[in-house]
């Protein structure tokens, strides 16, 4: 069972009760945490947190590490401010989205990087809020899968049809799952995902359609095989 990663082990445990009982071993999940999330273990150790076997539920820690490493909340990534043009906004009134980034600029480009990934099939999910749309607005989702040294790269791109985004605009926060299936073949691969907004309008026409666009997070979701 140690040959399986955490996600596949969970899928395997659903076969029957006998297998499920064997896959709940605390030592097993501790080994998986050390193998899949070494940086998180280092941070725990650096903060002098207990990393012993008996004083932790390692399956719960695995779920915590997995969620943290597969979700990026933009307003909690201050280093991204150098490449993000909008203002930073803290929205205290929305408990589900307390920290967001927001822009009214016609050209918008933001990216996020997920690293130390396990092999598998993934999809990208963006959590977005868009104001009323008019003609001339375009969105494009770009994803690159690379090895840990950024030498070998596989590119994916998706440009939604106008109605795909239009049907979701003005409805508050929504999650947009990019249709591309992202294939990660090597351990410790990196995924860089990017969202672009741009316009085909002339400069003097841009003011006709500028509405706010807000971003909360982007998530890398593991697909069932």
Tab-separated table of C-alpha atoms in Angstrom:
chain	number	residue	atom	x	y	z
A	1	UNK	CA	0.000	0.000	0.000
A	2	UNK	CA	2.977	2.307	0.454
A	3	UNK	CA	3.312	2.365	-3.332
A	4	UNK	CA	0.021	4.294	-3.524
A	5	UNK	CA	-0.223	8.022	-2.968
A	6	UNK	CA	-2.687	9.371	-0.423
A	7	UNK	CA	-5.498	10.006	-2.884
A	8	UNK	CA	-5.253	6.566	-4.487
A	9	UNK	CA	-5.101	4.955	-1.050
A	10	UNK	CA	-8.395	6.617	-0.125
A	11	UNK	CA	-9.963	5.293	-3.346
A	12	UNK	CA	-8.534	1.826	-2.622
A	13	UNK	CA	-9.950	1.854	0.912
A	14	UNK	CA	-13.485	2.091	-0.476
A	15	UNK	CA	-13.325	-1.427	-1.915
A	16	UNK	CA	-14.498	-3.108	1.306
A	17	UNK	CA	-14.435	-2.824	5.097
A	18	UNK	CA	-11.448	-5.124	5.505
A	19	UNK	CA	-9.246	-2.967	3.282
A	20	UNK	CA	-10.626	0.197	4.882
A	21	UNK	CA	-9.531	-0.956	8.327
A	22	UNK	CA	-6.014	-1.649	7.062
A	23	UNK	CA	-5.695	1.762	5.416
A	24	UNK	CA	-6.521	3.622	8.632
A	25	UNK	CA	-3.166	2.799	10.206
A	26	UNK	CA	-1.664	5.956	11.720
A	27	UNK	CA	1.916	4.934	10.914
A	28	UNK	CA	0.987	4.396	7.270
A	29	UNK	CA	-0.401	7.934	6.943
A	30	UNK	CA	2.601	9.382	8.760
A	31	UNK	CA	4.888	7.820	6.161
A	32	UNK	CA	2.674	9.167	3.367
A	33	UNK	CA	2.759	12.675	4.874
A	34	UNK	CA	6.553	12.588	5.097
A	35	UNK	CA	6.764	11.369	1.498
A	36	UNK	CA	4.192	13.674	-0.121
A	37	UNK	CA	4.500	16.829	1.978
A	38	UNK	CA	8.122	17.068	3.181
A	39	UNK	CA	8.049	20.880	3.190
A	40	UNK	CA	5.044	20.913	5.508
A	41	UNK	CA	6.802	18.495	7.855
A	42	UNK	CA	9.871	20.749	7.856
A	43	UNK	CA	7.668	23.737	8.719
A	44	UNK	CA	6.042	21.776	11.551
A	45	UNK	CA	9.454	20.884	12.901
A	46	UNK	CA	10.697	24.458	12.509
A	47	UNK	CA	7.726	25.701	14.523
A	48	UNK	CA	8.591	23.059	17.135
A	49	UNK	CA	5.319	21.265	16.662
A	50	UNK	CA	5.102	17.656	17.717
A	51	UNK	CA	5.666	15.317	14.750
A	52	UNK	CA	5.626	12.096	16.749
A	53	UNK	CA	3.442	9.191	15.725
A	54	UNK	CA	1.128	8.848	18.705
A	55	UNK	CA	0.356	12.514	19.308
A	56	UNK	CA	-1.057	13.195	15.846
A	57	UNK	CA	-3.849	11.928	13.659
A	58	UNK	CA	-1.772	11.653	10.499
A	59	UNK	CA	-4.707	11.032	8.187
A	60	UNK	CA	-6.244	14.337	9.294
A	61	UNK	CA	-2.865	16.015	8.846
A	62	UNK	CA	-2.644	14.574	5.333
A	63	UNK	CA	-6.055	16.062	4.492
A	64	UNK	CA	-4.963	19.409	5.946
A	65	UNK	CA	-1.712	19.418	3.954
A	66	UNK	CA	-3.505	18.337	0.782
A	67	UNK	CA	-6.084	21.127	1.049
A	68	UNK	CA	-3.458	23.762	1.808
A	69	UNK	CA	-1.227	22.733	-1.079
A	70	UNK	CA	-4.044	22.446	-3.611
A	71	UNK	CA	-5.704	25.822	-2.923
A	72	UNK	CA	-4.212	29.302	-3.371
A	73	UNK	CA	-6.081	32.281	-1.890
A	74	UNK	CA	-4.722	35.269	-3.788
A	75	UNK	CA	-4.998	37.901	-1.067
A	76	UNK	CA	-2.923	35.667	1.208
A	77	UNK	CA	-0.060	35.665	-1.304
A	78	UNK	CA	1.516	39.136	-0.892
A	79	UNK	CA	4.400	38.262	-3.207
A	80	UNK	CA	1.887	38.194	-6.082
A	81	UNK	CA	1.250	41.936	-5.685
A	82	UNK	CA	4.172	42.703	-7.991
A	83	UNK	CA	2.359	41.211	-10.966
A	84	UNK	CA	-1.285	41.859	-10.073
A	85	UNK	CA	-2.526	45.308	-11.149
A	86	UNK	CA	-5.676	45.628	-9.002
A	87	UNK	CA	-6.088	46.995	-5.528
A	88	UNK	CA	-6.036	44.637	-2.588
A	89	UNK	CA	-9.378	44.517	-0.828
A	90	UNK	CA	-10.346	42.960	2.471
A	91	UNK	CA	-14.054	42.264	2.520
A	92	UNK	CA	-15.103	41.879	6.148
A	93	UNK	CA	-18.788	41.497	5.295
A	94	UNK	CA	-18.380	38.201	3.456
A	95	UNK	CA	-17.234	35.444	5.788
A	96	UNK	CA	-16.765	33.035	2.876
A	97	UNK	CA	-14.519	35.448	0.965
A	98	UNK	CA	-12.836	37.642	3.613
A	99	UNK	CA	-9.839	38.442	1.424
A	100	UNK	CA	-10.145	39.141	-2.281
A	101	UNK	CA	-8.372	40.938	-5.099
A	102	UNK	CA	-10.405	43.192	-7.334
A	103	UNK	CA	-9.858	45.133	-10.551
A	104	UNK	CA	-11.765	47.221	-13.082
A	105	UNK	CA	-8.897	47.234	-15.563
A	106	UNK	CA	-9.670	45.902	-19.060
A	107	UNK	CA	-6.434	43.906	-19.094
A	108	UNK	CA	-5.959	41.477	-16.250
A	109	UNK	CA	-3.358	38.751	-15.868
A	110	UNK	CA	-2.817	36.678	-12.751
A	111	UNK	CA	-1.148	33.336	-12.211
A	112	UNK	CA	-0.488	30.810	-9.483
A	113	UNK	CA	1.973	27.939	-9.116
A	114	UNK	CA	1.376	24.560	-7.496
A	115	UNK	CA	4.482	22.511	-6.820
A	116	UNK	CA	5.671	19.133	-5.517
A	117	UNK	CA	2.661	17.426	-7.079
A	118	UNK	CA	2.058	13.706	-7.174
A	119	UNK	CA	1.310	12.052	-10.543
A	120	UNK	CA	-2.358	12.077	-11.459
A	121	UNK	CA	-5.100	13.793	-13.436
A	122	UNK	CA	-6.214	17.232	-12.270
A	123	UNK	CA	-8.519	20.109	-13.163
A	124	UNK	CA	-8.258	23.802	-12.373
A	125	UNK	CA	-11.101	25.565	-10.538
A	126	UNK	CA	-11.189	29.377	-10.275
A	127	UNK	CA	-13.463	31.120	-7.763
A	128	UNK	CA	-14.534	34.372	-9.414
A	129	UNK	CA	-17.077	37.172	-9.237
A	130	UNK	CA	-17.752	39.162	-12.415
A	131	UNK	CA	-19.899	42.204	-13.052
A	132	UNK	CA	-22.199	42.596	-16.090
A	133	UNK	CA	-20.496	41.580	-19.332
A	134	UNK	CA	-20.641	43.388	-22.637
A	135	UNK	CA	-19.276	42.561	-26.069
A	136	UNK	CA	-15.537	42.819	-26.483
A	137	UNK	CA	-14.456	41.049	-23.320
A	138	UNK	CA	-12.361	37.931	-23.583
A	139	UNK	CA	-11.085	35.430	-21.045
A	140	UNK	CA	-8.385	32.823	-21.466
A	141	UNK	CA	-7.167	30.091	-19.116
A	142	UNK	CA	-3.609	28.844	-19.619
A	143	UNK	CA	-1.945	25.997	-17.737
A	144	UNK	CA	1.602	24.656	-17.965
A	145	UNK	CA	2.839	21.400	-16.445
A	146	UNK	CA	6.603	21.198	-15.917
A	147	UNK	CA	9.153	19.070	-14.172
A	148	UNK	CA	10.673	20.453	-10.983
A	149	UNK	CA	13.373	22.318	-12.935
A	150	UNK	CA	10.973	23.853	-15.507
A	151	UNK	CA	12.731	22.090	-18.391
A	152	UNK	CA	9.980	19.878	-19.806
A	153	UNK	CA	6.646	21.628	-20.300
A	154	UNK	CA	3.172	20.583	-21.450
A	155	UNK	CA	0.821	23.454	-22.319
A	156	UNK	CA	-2.964	23.635	-22.039
A	157	UNK	CA	-5.192	26.551	-23.048
A	158	UNK	CA	-8.912	27.192	-22.951
A	159	UNK	CA	-10.855	30.210	-24.192
A	160	UNK	CA	-14.484	30.090	-22.995
A	161	UNK	CA	-17.298	30.897	-25.347
A	162	UNK	CA	-18.918	34.243	-24.440
A	163	UNK	CA	-22.088	32.555	-23.175
A	164	UNK	CA	-20.142	30.339	-20.747
A	165	UNK	CA	-19.019	33.312	-18.673
A	166	UNK	CA	-22.036	35.500	-19.455
A	167	UNK	CA	-24.416	32.963	-17.914
A	168	UNK	CA	-22.461	33.134	-14.667
A	169	UNK	CA	-21.823	36.878	-14.446
A	170	UNK	CA	-23.886	39.081	-12.097
A	171	UNK	CA	-24.781	35.985	-10.053
A	172	UNK	CA	-22.274	36.562	-7.305
A	173	UNK	CA	-19.388	34.238	-6.580
A	174	UNK	CA	-19.091	31.149	-8.748
A	175	UNK	CA	-16.565	28.391	-9.348
A	176	UNK	CA	-15.440	27.920	-12.926
A	177	UNK	CA	-13.916	24.513	-13.629
A	178	UNK	CA	-11.653	24.702	-16.673
A	179	UNK	CA	-12.591	21.737	-18.913
A	180	UNK	CA	-8.982	20.768	-19.670
A	181	UNK	CA	-7.807	17.604	-17.910
A	182	UNK	CA	-4.274	18.248	-16.652
A	183	UNK	CA	-2.004	15.202	-16.762
A	184	UNK	CA	0.882	15.119	-14.297
A	185	UNK	CA	3.201	12.228	-15.096
A	186	UNK	CA	6.181	12.815	-12.804
A	187	UNK	CA	6.494	13.168	-9.047
A	188	UNK	CA	7.321	16.690	-7.783
A	189	UNK	CA	6.003	18.293	-10.971
A	190	UNK	CA	4.873	21.914	-11.016
A	191	UNK	CA	1.683	23.382	-12.457
A	192	UNK	CA	1.460	27.049	-13.404
A	193	UNK	CA	-2.072	28.224	-14.128
A	194	UNK	CA	-2.987	31.641	-15.484
A	195	UNK	CA	-6.139	33.680	-16.056
A	196	UNK	CA	-6.160	36.501	-18.598
A	197	UNK	CA	-8.830	39.069	-19.294
A	198	UNK	CA	-8.441	41.309	-22.329
A	199	UNK	CA	-10.498	43.336	-24.794
A	200	UNK	CA	-10.784	43.633	-28.540
A	201	UNK	CA	-12.393	47.078	-28.280
A	202	UNK	CA	-10.758	50.327	-29.275
A	203	UNK	CA	-9.329	52.407	-26.443
A	204	UNK	CA	-12.151	54.980	-26.579
A	205	UNK	CA	-14.736	52.186	-26.271
A	206	UNK	CA	-13.285	50.480	-23.211
A	207	UNK	CA	-15.151	52.707	-20.753
A	208	UNK	CA	-18.415	51.305	-22.087
A	209	UNK	CA	-17.916	47.915	-20.488
A	210	UNK	CA	-15.479	48.141	-17.610
A	211	UNK	CA	-16.995	46.341	-14.650
A	212	UNK	CA	-15.300	44.950	-11.616
A	213	UNK	CA	-13.833	41.491	-11.530
A	214	UNK	CA	-12.965	39.835	-8.237
A	215	UNK	CA	-10.833	36.791	-7.530
A	216	UNK	CA	-10.756	34.728	-4.388
A	217	UNK	CA	-8.890	31.507	-5.071
A	218	UNK	CA	-7.713	28.920	-7.548
A	219	UNK	CA	-7.749	25.218	-6.766
A	220	UNK	CA	-6.097	22.167	-8.281
A	221	UNK	CA	-8.610	19.318	-8.032
A	222	UNK	CA	-7.662	15.666	-8.385
A	223	UNK	CA	-9.884	13.757	-10.822
A	224	UNK	CA	-10.972	10.178	-10.383
A	225	UNK	CA	-9.172	7.845	-12.751
